[in-house]
Coordinates of C-alpha atoms in Angstrom, one line a residue:
M7 CA -9.8 23.8 20.9
Y8 CA -11.9 26.9 20.6
N9 CA -9.5 29.4 19.0
D10 CA -10.9 30.2 15.5
P11 CA -11.6 33.9 15.4
I12 CA -14.8 33.4 13.4
A13 CA -16.1 30.8 15.8
H14 CA -15.3 33.1 18.7
S15 CA -18.0 35.4 17.5
F16 CA -20.4 33.0 19.3
T17 CA -20.2 33.2 23.0
T18 CA -23.7 32.3 24.1
L19 CA -25.7 29.5 22.5
G20 CA -29.4 28.9 23.2
I21 CA -31.1 25.6 22.8
V22 CA -34.9 25.1 22.5
G23 CA -35.8 21.4 23.1
T24 CA -33.8 19.4 25.6
G25 CA -34.4 15.9 24.3
A26 CA -31.6 13.6 23.2
M27 CA -30.5 15.9 20.4
G28 CA -30.7 19.1 22.4
R29 CA -28.8 17.5 25.3
G30 CA -26.0 16.3 23.0
I31 CA -25.6 19.7 21.3
A32 CA -25.6 21.4 24.7
Q33 CA -22.8 19.0 25.9
L34 CA -20.6 19.8 22.9
A35 CA -21.2 23.5 23.0
A36 CA -20.3 23.8 26.7
Q37 CA -17.2 21.7 26.2
A38 CA -16.2 24.1 23.4
G39 CA -16.3 27.1 25.8
L40 CA -19.8 28.5 25.2
K41 CA -22.3 29.5 27.7
V42 CA -25.4 27.4 27.0
M43 CA -28.9 28.5 27.8
L44 CA -31.5 25.7 27.8
F45 CA -35.2 26.1 27.3
D46 CA -38.0 23.6 27.1
V47 CA -41.8 24.0 27.3
K48 CA -42.1 20.8 29.4
E49 CA -41.9 21.4 33.1
G50 CA -38.7 20.0 34.7
A51 CA -37.2 19.0 31.3
V52 CA -34.3 21.5 31.5
A53 CA -33.3 20.3 35.1
E54 CA -33.5 16.7 33.9
A55 CA -31.3 17.5 30.9
K56 CA -28.7 19.4 33.0
A57 CA -28.5 16.5 35.5
F58 CA -28.1 14.0 32.7
I59 CA -25.2 16.0 31.0
Q60 CA -23.5 16.8 34.3
G61 CA -23.7 13.1 35.2
L62 CA -21.9 12.2 32.0
W63 CA -19.1 14.7 32.8
Q64 CA -18.9 13.4 36.4
R65 CA -18.5 9.8 35.2
S66 CA -15.8 11.0 32.7
A67 CA -14.0 12.7 35.6
D68 CA -14.3 9.5 37.8
K69 CA -12.7 7.5 34.9
Q70 CA -10.0 10.2 34.6
R71 CA -11.1 11.1 31.0
M72 CA -11.3 14.7 32.2
T73 CA -10.3 16.5 35.4
Q74 CA -12.8 17.3 38.1
V75 CA -12.2 21.0 37.5
Q76 CA -13.1 20.6 33.9
A77 CA -16.3 18.7 34.7
E78 CA -17.3 21.5 37.1
Q79 CA -16.4 24.3 34.6
Y80 CA -18.5 22.7 31.9
G81 CA -21.4 22.3 34.3
E82 CA -21.3 26.0 35.2
R83 CA -21.8 26.9 31.6
L84 CA -25.3 25.3 31.5
V85 CA -28.0 27.8 32.4
E86 CA -31.7 27.3 32.4
A87 CA -33.9 29.8 30.5
R88 CA -37.1 30.1 32.4
D89 CA -39.0 31.3 29.4
L90 CA -38.3 32.0 25.7
T91 CA -37.5 35.7 26.3
A92 CA -34.6 34.7 28.5
L93 CA -32.8 33.7 25.3
A94 CA -32.4 37.4 24.4
P95 CA -28.6 37.5 25.1
C96 CA -27.8 34.5 22.7
D97 CA -25.6 34.9 19.7
I98 CA -27.1 31.8 18.2
V99 CA -30.2 29.7 19.0
V100 CA -30.5 26.1 17.9
E101 CA -33.9 24.5 17.8
A102 CA -34.3 20.8 18.4
I103 CA -38.1 20.5 18.7
I104 CA -40.7 18.4 17.0
E105 CA -40.1 17.7 13.2
K106 CA -43.1 19.8 12.0
L107 CA -42.7 22.8 9.7
D108 CA -45.4 25.0 11.2
A109 CA -44.0 24.4 14.7
K110 CA -40.5 25.4 13.7
Q111 CA -41.7 28.4 11.7
E112 CA -43.8 29.6 14.7
L113 CA -40.8 29.2 17.1
F114 CA -38.4 31.2 14.8
G115 CA -41.1 33.9 14.4
D116 CA -41.2 34.2 18.2
L117 CA -37.4 34.2 18.5
E118 CA -37.0 37.0 15.9
S119 CA -38.8 39.4 18.3
I120 CA -36.5 38.3 21.2
V121 CA -32.9 38.0 20.0
R122 CA -30.7 40.6 18.4
Q123 CA -31.0 41.2 14.7
D124 CA -27.5 39.8 14.2
A125 CA -28.2 36.6 16.2
V126 CA -28.3 33.4 14.1
L127 CA -31.3 31.0 14.2
A128 CA -30.3 27.4 13.5
T129 CA -32.5 24.4 12.9
N130 CA -31.5 20.8 13.7
T131 CA -34.1 19.5 11.2
S132 CA -33.2 16.3 9.5
S133 CA -35.8 16.3 6.8
L134 CA -37.5 19.7 6.4
S135 CA -36.4 22.4 4.0
V136 CA -34.3 25.1 5.7
T137 CA -35.5 27.6 3.1
A138 CA -39.1 26.8 4.0
I139 CA -38.4 27.2 7.7
A140 CA -36.7 30.6 7.0
A141 CA -39.6 31.7 4.7
A142 CA -41.7 32.7 7.7
C143 CA -39.0 34.9 9.1
Q144 CA -38.5 38.6 8.5
H145 CA -34.7 38.0 8.3
P146 CA -34.3 34.6 6.5
E147 CA -30.6 35.5 5.8
R148 CA -29.7 34.5 9.4
V149 CA -31.5 31.1 9.4
I150 CA -29.4 28.0 8.7
G151 CA -29.5 24.3 9.1
F152 CA -27.2 22.8 11.7
H153 CA -28.0 19.1 11.6
F154 CA -26.4 16.8 14.2
F155 CA -26.8 13.0 14.3
N156 CA -27.8 10.9 17.3
P157 CA -25.9 10.3 19.6
V158 CA -24.5 13.8 19.1
P159 CA -21.2 13.4 21.1
L160 CA -20.3 10.1 19.3
M161 CA -21.4 10.9 15.7
K162 CA -18.5 13.2 14.7
I163 CA -20.3 15.0 11.9
V164 CA -22.7 17.9 11.6
E165 CA -24.3 19.1 8.4
V166 CA -24.3 22.9 7.8
I167 CA -27.1 23.7 5.4
P168 CA -27.7 27.3 4.2
G169 CA -31.1 28.1 2.9
L170 CA -31.5 30.0 -0.4
R171 CA -31.4 33.3 1.4
T172 CA -28.8 32.5 4.1
D173 CA -26.0 35.0 4.3
H174 CA -22.6 33.6 3.4
S175 CA -21.0 35.0 6.6
V176 CA -23.6 33.0 8.7
T177 CA -22.6 29.8 6.9
Q178 CA -18.9 30.5 7.6
R179 CA -19.5 31.2 11.3
V180 CA -21.7 28.2 11.9
D181 CA -19.3 26.0 10.0
A182 CA -16.5 27.2 12.2
L183 CA -18.7 26.6 15.3
G184 CA -19.3 23.0 14.3
S185 CA -15.5 22.5 13.9
A186 CA -14.9 24.1 17.3
M187 CA -17.4 21.6 18.8
G188 CA -15.2 18.8 17.6
H189 CA -17.2 17.6 14.6
F190 CA -16.5 17.3 10.9
T191 CA -18.7 20.0 9.2
A192 CA -20.3 18.9 6.0
Q193 CA -21.6 21.9 4.0
A194 CA -24.5 20.8 1.8
T195 CA -27.2 22.5 -0.2
D196 CA -30.8 22.6 1.0
T197 CA -32.0 19.5 -0.8
P198 CA -34.3 16.7 0.5
G199 CA -32.3 14.5 2.9
F200 CA -29.5 17.0 2.8
L201 CA -26.3 15.0 2.3
V202 CA -26.1 11.9 4.6
N203 CA -29.7 10.9 4.5
H204 CA -29.8 11.5 0.8
A205 CA -26.6 9.3 0.2
G206 CA -28.1 6.6 2.4
R207 CA -31.1 5.9 0.2
A208 CA -29.6 3.2 -1.9
F209 CA -28.5 0.8 0.8
G210 CA -31.9 -0.2 2.2
T211 CA -34.1 0.4 -0.8
E212 CA -32.0 -1.9 -3.2
A213 CA -31.7 -4.6 -0.5
L214 CA -35.5 -4.5 -0.1
R215 CA -35.9 -4.8 -3.9
I216 CA -33.6 -7.8 -3.9
L217 CA -35.7 -9.4 -1.1
S218 CA -38.9 -8.6 -3.0
E219 CA -37.5 -10.6 -6.0
S220 CA -36.8 -13.6 -3.7
V221 CA -33.1 -13.5 -4.7
A222 CA -32.1 -14.1 -1.0
D223 CA -33.5 -13.9 2.5
P224 CA -32.6 -11.0 4.9
A225 CA -29.9 -13.0 6.7
T226 CA -28.1 -13.9 3.5
I227 CA -28.2 -10.4 2.2
D228 CA -26.9 -9.0 5.5
R229 CA -24.1 -11.6 5.6
I230 CA -23.0 -10.7 2.1
M231 CA -23.0 -7.0 2.7
V232 CA -21.0 -7.4 6.0
D233 CA -18.5 -10.1 4.9
Q234 CA -18.1 -9.3 1.2
G235 CA -18.8 -5.6 1.3
G236 CA -17.2 -4.7 4.6
F237 CA -20.2 -2.8 5.9
R238 CA -20.6 -2.5 9.7
M239 CA -24.0 -4.1 9.6
G240 CA -26.4 -5.4 6.9
P241 CA -29.4 -3.4 5.6
F242 CA -32.0 -5.5 7.4
T243 CA -30.2 -5.4 10.8
L244 CA -30.0 -1.6 10.3
L245 CA -33.7 -1.3 9.5
D246 CA -34.5 -3.3 12.6
L247 CA -32.2 -1.2 14.7
T248 CA -33.6 2.1 13.4
G249 CA -37.2 0.9 13.5
L250 CA -39.5 0.8 10.5
D251 CA -41.6 3.6 12.0
V252 CA -38.6 5.9 11.4
S253 CA -37.0 4.2 8.3
H254 CA -40.1 3.9 6.2
A255 CA -41.2 7.5 6.9
V256 CA -37.8 8.8 5.7
M257 CA -37.9 6.6 2.6
E258 CA -41.3 7.9 1.7
S259 CA -40.4 11.5 2.6
V260 CA -37.3 11.7 0.4
Y261 CA -39.0 9.8 -2.4
H262 CA -42.0 12.2 -2.5
Q263 CA -39.8 15.3 -2.0
Y264 CA -37.9 14.3 -5.1
Y265 CA -41.2 14.0 -7.0
E266 CA -41.0 10.2 -7.2
E267 CA -37.4 9.8 -8.4
P268 CA -37.1 6.1 -9.1
R269 CA -33.6 5.8 -7.4
F270 CA -35.3 6.5 -4.1
R271 CA -38.4 4.3 -4.5
P272 CA -39.5 2.7 -1.2
S273 CA -40.7 -0.9 -1.0
P274 CA -44.2 -2.2 -0.2
L275 CA -42.5 -4.7 2.1
T276 CA -41.8 -2.1 4.7
R277 CA -45.3 -0.6 4.5
Q278 CA -46.7 -4.1 5.1
R279 CA -44.5 -4.8 8.1
L280 CA -45.2 -1.3 9.5
S281 CA -49.0 -2.1 9.3
A282 CA -48.3 -5.4 11.1
G283 CA -46.4 -3.6 13.9
L284 CA -43.2 -5.5 13.0
L285 CA -41.0 -2.5 13.6
G286 CA -37.8 -4.2 14.5
R287 CA -35.8 -4.5 17.7
K288 CA -38.1 -2.2 19.7
T289 CA -41.1 -4.5 19.1
G290 CA -39.2 -7.7 19.4
E291 CA -39.7 -8.6 15.8
G292 CA -38.9 -7.1 12.4
F293 CA -37.0 -8.8 9.7
Y294 CA -35.5 -10.8 12.6
R295 CA -36.9 -11.9 15.9
Y296 CA -35.3 -10.6 19.2
V297 CA -35.2 -12.5 22.4
E298 CA -34.2 -10.3 25.4
G299 CA -32.9 -7.8 22.9
Q300 CA -30.7 -10.4 21.1
Q301 CA -31.1 -10.8 17.4
Q302 CA -32.0 -14.4 16.4
M303 CA -29.8 -14.9 13.3
P304 CA -30.5 -18.2 11.5
E305 CA -27.6 -20.6 11.3
E306 CA -26.0 -21.3 7.9
R307 CA -26.3 -24.9 6.9
P308 CA -23.0 -26.8 6.6
R309 CA -21.7 -27.6 3.1
Q310 CA -21.5 -31.2 2.0
A311 CA -18.1 -32.0 0.4
T312 CA -18.5 -33.0 -3.2
P313 CA -16.0 -35.0 -5.2
G314 CA -13.9 -32.8 -7.4
C315 CA -15.3 -32.6 -11.0
P316 CA -13.7 -30.9 -14.0
V317 CA -14.0 -27.1 -13.8
W318 CA -13.9 -24.7 -16.7
V319 CA -13.6 -20.9 -16.0
S320 CA -14.8 -18.2 -18.3
R321 CA -12.0 -15.9 -19.4
E322 CA -14.1 -12.8 -20.1
D323 CA -12.6 -11.1 -17.1
P324 CA -8.9 -12.2 -17.0
D325 CA -8.3 -11.1 -13.3
S326 CA -11.3 -13.0 -12.0
A327 CA -10.5 -16.0 -14.1
A328 CA -7.0 -16.1 -12.7
Q329 CA -8.3 -15.9 -9.1
L330 CA -10.8 -18.7 -9.7
A331 CA -8.2 -20.9 -11.5
E332 CA -5.9 -20.5 -8.5
L333 CA -8.8 -21.5 -6.2
V334 CA -9.6 -24.6 -8.3
E335 CA -5.9 -25.7 -8.3
A336 CA -5.6 -25.1 -4.5
A337 CA -8.6 -27.3 -3.9
G338 CA -7.1 -30.0 -6.1
W339 CA -9.9 -30.1 -8.6
P340 CA -9.2 -30.7 -12.4
L341 CA -9.0 -27.5 -14.3
E342 CA -9.9 -27.5 -18.0
S343 CA -8.0 -25.1 -20.2
G344 CA -9.8 -25.4 -23.6
Q345 CA -11.7 -22.7 -25.3
Q346 CA -15.0 -24.6 -24.6
P347 CA -15.9 -26.8 -21.6
S348 CA -16.4 -30.5 -21.8
P349 CA -20.0 -31.8 -21.2
E350 CA -18.9 -33.0 -17.7
A351 CA -17.4 -29.7 -16.5
L352 CA -18.7 -27.2 -14.0
C353 CA -18.7 -23.9 -15.8
L354 CA -17.9 -20.8 -13.6
L355 CA -19.0 -17.4 -15.0
T356 CA -18.1 -14.0 -13.6
P357 CA -20.8 -11.6 -14.8
L358 CA -21.2 -7.9 -13.9
G359 CA -24.9 -6.9 -13.7
E360 CA -26.0 -9.9 -15.7
D361 CA -27.8 -13.0 -14.5
T362 CA -26.4 -16.5 -15.0
T363 CA -29.0 -17.2 -17.7
Q364 CA -28.1 -14.3 -20.0
C365 CA -24.3 -14.6 -19.3
A366 CA -24.4 -18.3 -20.3
L367 CA -26.5 -17.7 -23.4
R368 CA -24.4 -14.8 -24.6
Q369 CA -21.2 -17.0 -24.3
G370 CA -22.9 -19.9 -26.1
L371 CA -22.6 -22.2 -23.1
N372 CA -24.9 -24.9 -21.9
A373 CA -26.8 -23.3 -19.1
E374 CA -27.2 -26.7 -17.4
Q375 CA -23.5 -26.6 -16.5
C376 CA -23.2 -22.9 -15.5
V377 CA -22.9 -21.3 -12.1
A378 CA -22.0 -17.6 -11.7
V379 CA -19.7 -16.3 -9.0
D380 CA -19.6 -12.7 -7.8
M381 CA -16.1 -11.5 -8.2
L382 CA -16.6 -7.8 -7.5
A383 CA -14.9 -8.0 -4.1
G384 CA -12.7 -11.0 -5.0
L385 CA -12.7 -14.2 -3.0
A386 CA -11.8 -12.9 0.5
K387 CA -14.3 -13.4 3.4
R388 CA -17.5 -14.7 1.7
R389 CA -18.4 -16.0 -1.8
S390 CA -21.7 -15.6 -3.6
L391 CA -22.9 -17.9 -6.3
M392 CA -26.1 -18.2 -8.4
A393 CA -27.3 -20.6 -11.0
S394 CA -29.7 -20.4 -13.9
P395 CA -33.1 -22.1 -13.6
L396 CA -31.8 -24.8 -15.8
T397 CA -28.5 -25.5 -13.9
R398 CA -28.3 -29.1 -12.7
E399 CA -28.4 -29.4 -8.9
S400 CA -25.2 -31.5 -9.0
F401 CA -23.3 -28.5 -10.5
I402 CA -24.7 -26.1 -7.9
E403 CA -23.6 -28.3 -5.1
A404 CA -20.2 -28.8 -6.8
A405 CA -19.7 -25.1 -7.1
A406 CA -20.7 -24.5 -3.4
S407 CA -18.3 -27.2 -2.3
L408 CA -15.4 -25.9 -4.4
L409 CA -15.9 -22.3 -3.2
N410 CA -16.1 -23.6 0.4
A411 CA -13.1 -25.9 0.1
D412 CA -10.8 -23.6 2.1
G413 CA -13.5 -22.9 4.8
T414 CA -14.7 -19.6 3.4
P415 CA -18.5 -19.3 3.8
V416 CA -20.6 -19.4 0.7
S417 CA -24.0 -17.8 -0.1
T418 CA -26.3 -19.3 -2.8
L419 CA -28.7 -17.0 -4.5
Q420 CA -31.5 -17.3 -7.0
D421 CA -30.6 -16.2 -10.5
S422 CA -30.4 -12.4 -10.4
N423 CA -29.0 -9.5 -12.4
G424 CA -26.1 -8.3 -10.3
F425 CA -26.1 -10.8 -7.4
V426 CA -26.5 -8.8 -4.1
L427 CA -23.2 -7.0 -3.5
Q428 CA -23.0 -5.7 -7.1
R429 CA -26.5 -4.3 -7.0
V430 CA -26.3 -2.5 -3.7
V431 CA -22.8 -1.1 -4.2
A432 CA -23.6 0.1 -7.7
C433 CA -26.7 1.9 -6.4
I434 CA -24.8 3.5 -3.6
V435 CA -22.1 4.7 -5.9
N436 CA -24.6 6.0 -8.4
V437 CA -26.6 8.0 -5.8
G438 CA -23.3 9.4 -4.5
A439 CA -22.2 10.4 -8.0
D440 CA -25.5 12.1 -8.6
I441 CA -25.2 14.1 -5.4
A442 CA -21.8 15.3 -6.7
Q443 CA -23.4 16.0 -10.1
Q444 CA -26.1 18.2 -8.4
G445 CA -23.5 20.0 -6.5
V446 CA -25.1 19.2 -3.1
A447 CA -21.6 19.0 -1.6
A448 CA -17.9 18.7 -2.7
P449 CA -16.7 15.2 -3.6
A450 CA -14.4 14.9 -0.5
T451 CA -17.2 16.2 1.7
I452 CA -19.6 13.6 0.3
D453 CA -17.2 10.7 1.1
R454 CA -16.2 11.8 4.5
A455 CA -19.8 12.7 5.6
V456 CA -21.0 9.2 4.5
E457 CA -18.2 7.4 6.2
L458 CA -18.9 9.3 9.5
G459 CA -22.6 9.5 9.3
L460 CA -23.5 6.0 7.9
G461 CA -20.4 4.0 8.8
Y462 CA -19.8 2.7 5.3
P463 CA -16.4 1.2 4.6
F464 CA -15.9 3.9 1.9
G465 CA -17.8 7.0 0.9
P466 CA -19.8 6.4 -2.3
L467 CA -17.3 8.1 -4.6
R468 CA -14.3 6.3 -3.1
M469 CA -16.3 3.1 -3.2
G470 CA -16.7 3.6 -6.9
D471 CA -12.9 4.1 -7.3
H472 CA -12.2 1.1 -5.1
Y473 CA -14.3 -1.3 -7.2
G474 CA -13.7 0.5 -10.5
A475 CA -16.0 3.1 -12.1
S476 CA -16.2 1.2 -15.4
R477 CA -17.2 -2.0 -13.6
I478 CA -19.9 0.0 -11.7
L479 CA -21.1 1.5 -14.9
T480 CA -21.3 -1.9 -16.6
I481 CA -23.4 -3.3 -13.7
L482 CA -25.8 -0.4 -13.9
H483 CA -26.1 -0.6 -17.7
N484 CA -26.9 -4.3 -17.5
L485 CA -29.4 -3.8 -14.8
L486 CA -31.1 -1.1 -16.7
D487 CA -31.2 -3.1 -19.9
A488 CA -32.6 -6.2 -18.1
T489 CA -35.2 -4.5 -16.1
G490 CA -36.0 -1.2 -17.9
D491 CA -36.2 0.4 -14.5
P492 CA -34.9 4.0 -14.5
R493 CA -33.6 3.6 -10.9
Y494 CA -30.5 2.1 -12.5
R495 CA -29.8 4.8 -15.1
P496 CA -26.2 6.0 -14.6
S497 CA -25.5 9.4 -13.3
P498 CA -23.7 11.7 -15.7
W499 CA -21.0 12.2 -13.1
L500 CA -20.3 8.4 -13.1
R501 CA -20.7 8.0 -16.9
R502 CA -18.3 10.7 -17.9
R503 CA -15.6 9.9 -15.4
A504 CA -15.7 6.2 -16.2
A505 CA -15.4 7.0 -19.9
L506 CA -12.4 9.2 -19.3
G507 CA -10.7 6.9 -16.8
M508 CA -11.0 9.6 -14.1
S509 CA -11.4 9.2 -10.4
L510 CA -15.0 9.8 -9.2
T511 CA -13.6 12.1 -6.5
N512 CA -12.2 14.4 -9.2
G513 CA -14.3 17.6 -9.4
P514 CA -15.9 20.0 -9.5
T515 CA -16.6 20.0 -13.2
G516 CA -19.8 18.1 -14.3

């Protein structure tokens, strides 16, 4: 596994800070064949870390996931450094200490007087500028970001972030080391949030904005993003899992580091809940309540079957119209085929980025009859509908009954530009496109890093290709026109490639 000649230039790796991150890095480094020297200012912390890591290896050996000989060999590679000066033989030192700039600068200043001049100093910072950390060093060319994710052994990605003065050979060697440790290495520029945390800004912030507009409750939004969008968990489940004490701080940090860029704007909802101590799972209540650690998800109310009424489907999007017409016929409801609906017909609309109100008025339809259906992801595992403020209740119930006729769950939303899925997906794609536009990382790296680091069903650029760049652009344009909020302004990367019919992953030209 550890055969790359560039990576072999590192034989001894030092770690300062033996908490969860330091332990995980030490485990991977030892498994990759390096001698690992561990230092922590806390008395007994290194011994505790060694025992923890060796315990993991022993359990793996007991389960025959590795041999007993391997477990013992790995354990022999862990060595305690009694003081900082003991790290002198290290080829590379990785700090995993408190996330404070002055503390990291002071540590690297001390290490410079201890290690060889050609030794690399790596920071595991998740939010601080690598360039700023290196600025306090006499040799900033050997300082680099080496950002792992928790839990380190399971999250198969590490960000490699050179500062503005980092030597290119240092970047190459550290990249090779990350690969030798079994992780995908995502090279990114030294920008706020680096790559993964930067790309993750849209998922939670747009969901919070949807909640703040009373479009839907947290459970409905989460169900839509999981069932319709294919995400591993919904945004509010994720916020509760991470804890608002962590999530809100990251939201504010990235927002302010980008000088109040509207795309990253946090929500007052999380600040209010943070003040109330509703942090999530760790406090027993966040956006959900937790009983013995179990999330209390409200049940969906059963749908009442409604007698089939005539249904008229807008033909603005032929593919969506065909899918809905097939659904109507399968349910055995009468399908109208005229250019205009009869006064008794339920009118189904398929807007992109519009609300039901505007879509109905633009098509010259009676808003009392109109219900909009989100067709961005088709009609597979969940269906979302919304009505105008004027839509008759009988038509809303009819639409819900029709969409639920084959047993597929249905979510009913308040009238909104872009439903839930359209808004969140469009914002994710747009942020990813702007990351590509800024040259933070190569398009393929952006997608793979997000899939591994955030667990999205697709990376943001592949997500745009999956749903169609022109459709994403339409959603954003309509959101921007309706709200005037610059958070929805399309990235040039997205705008140009949609206009040219190109894949969003096609680069590197801007």
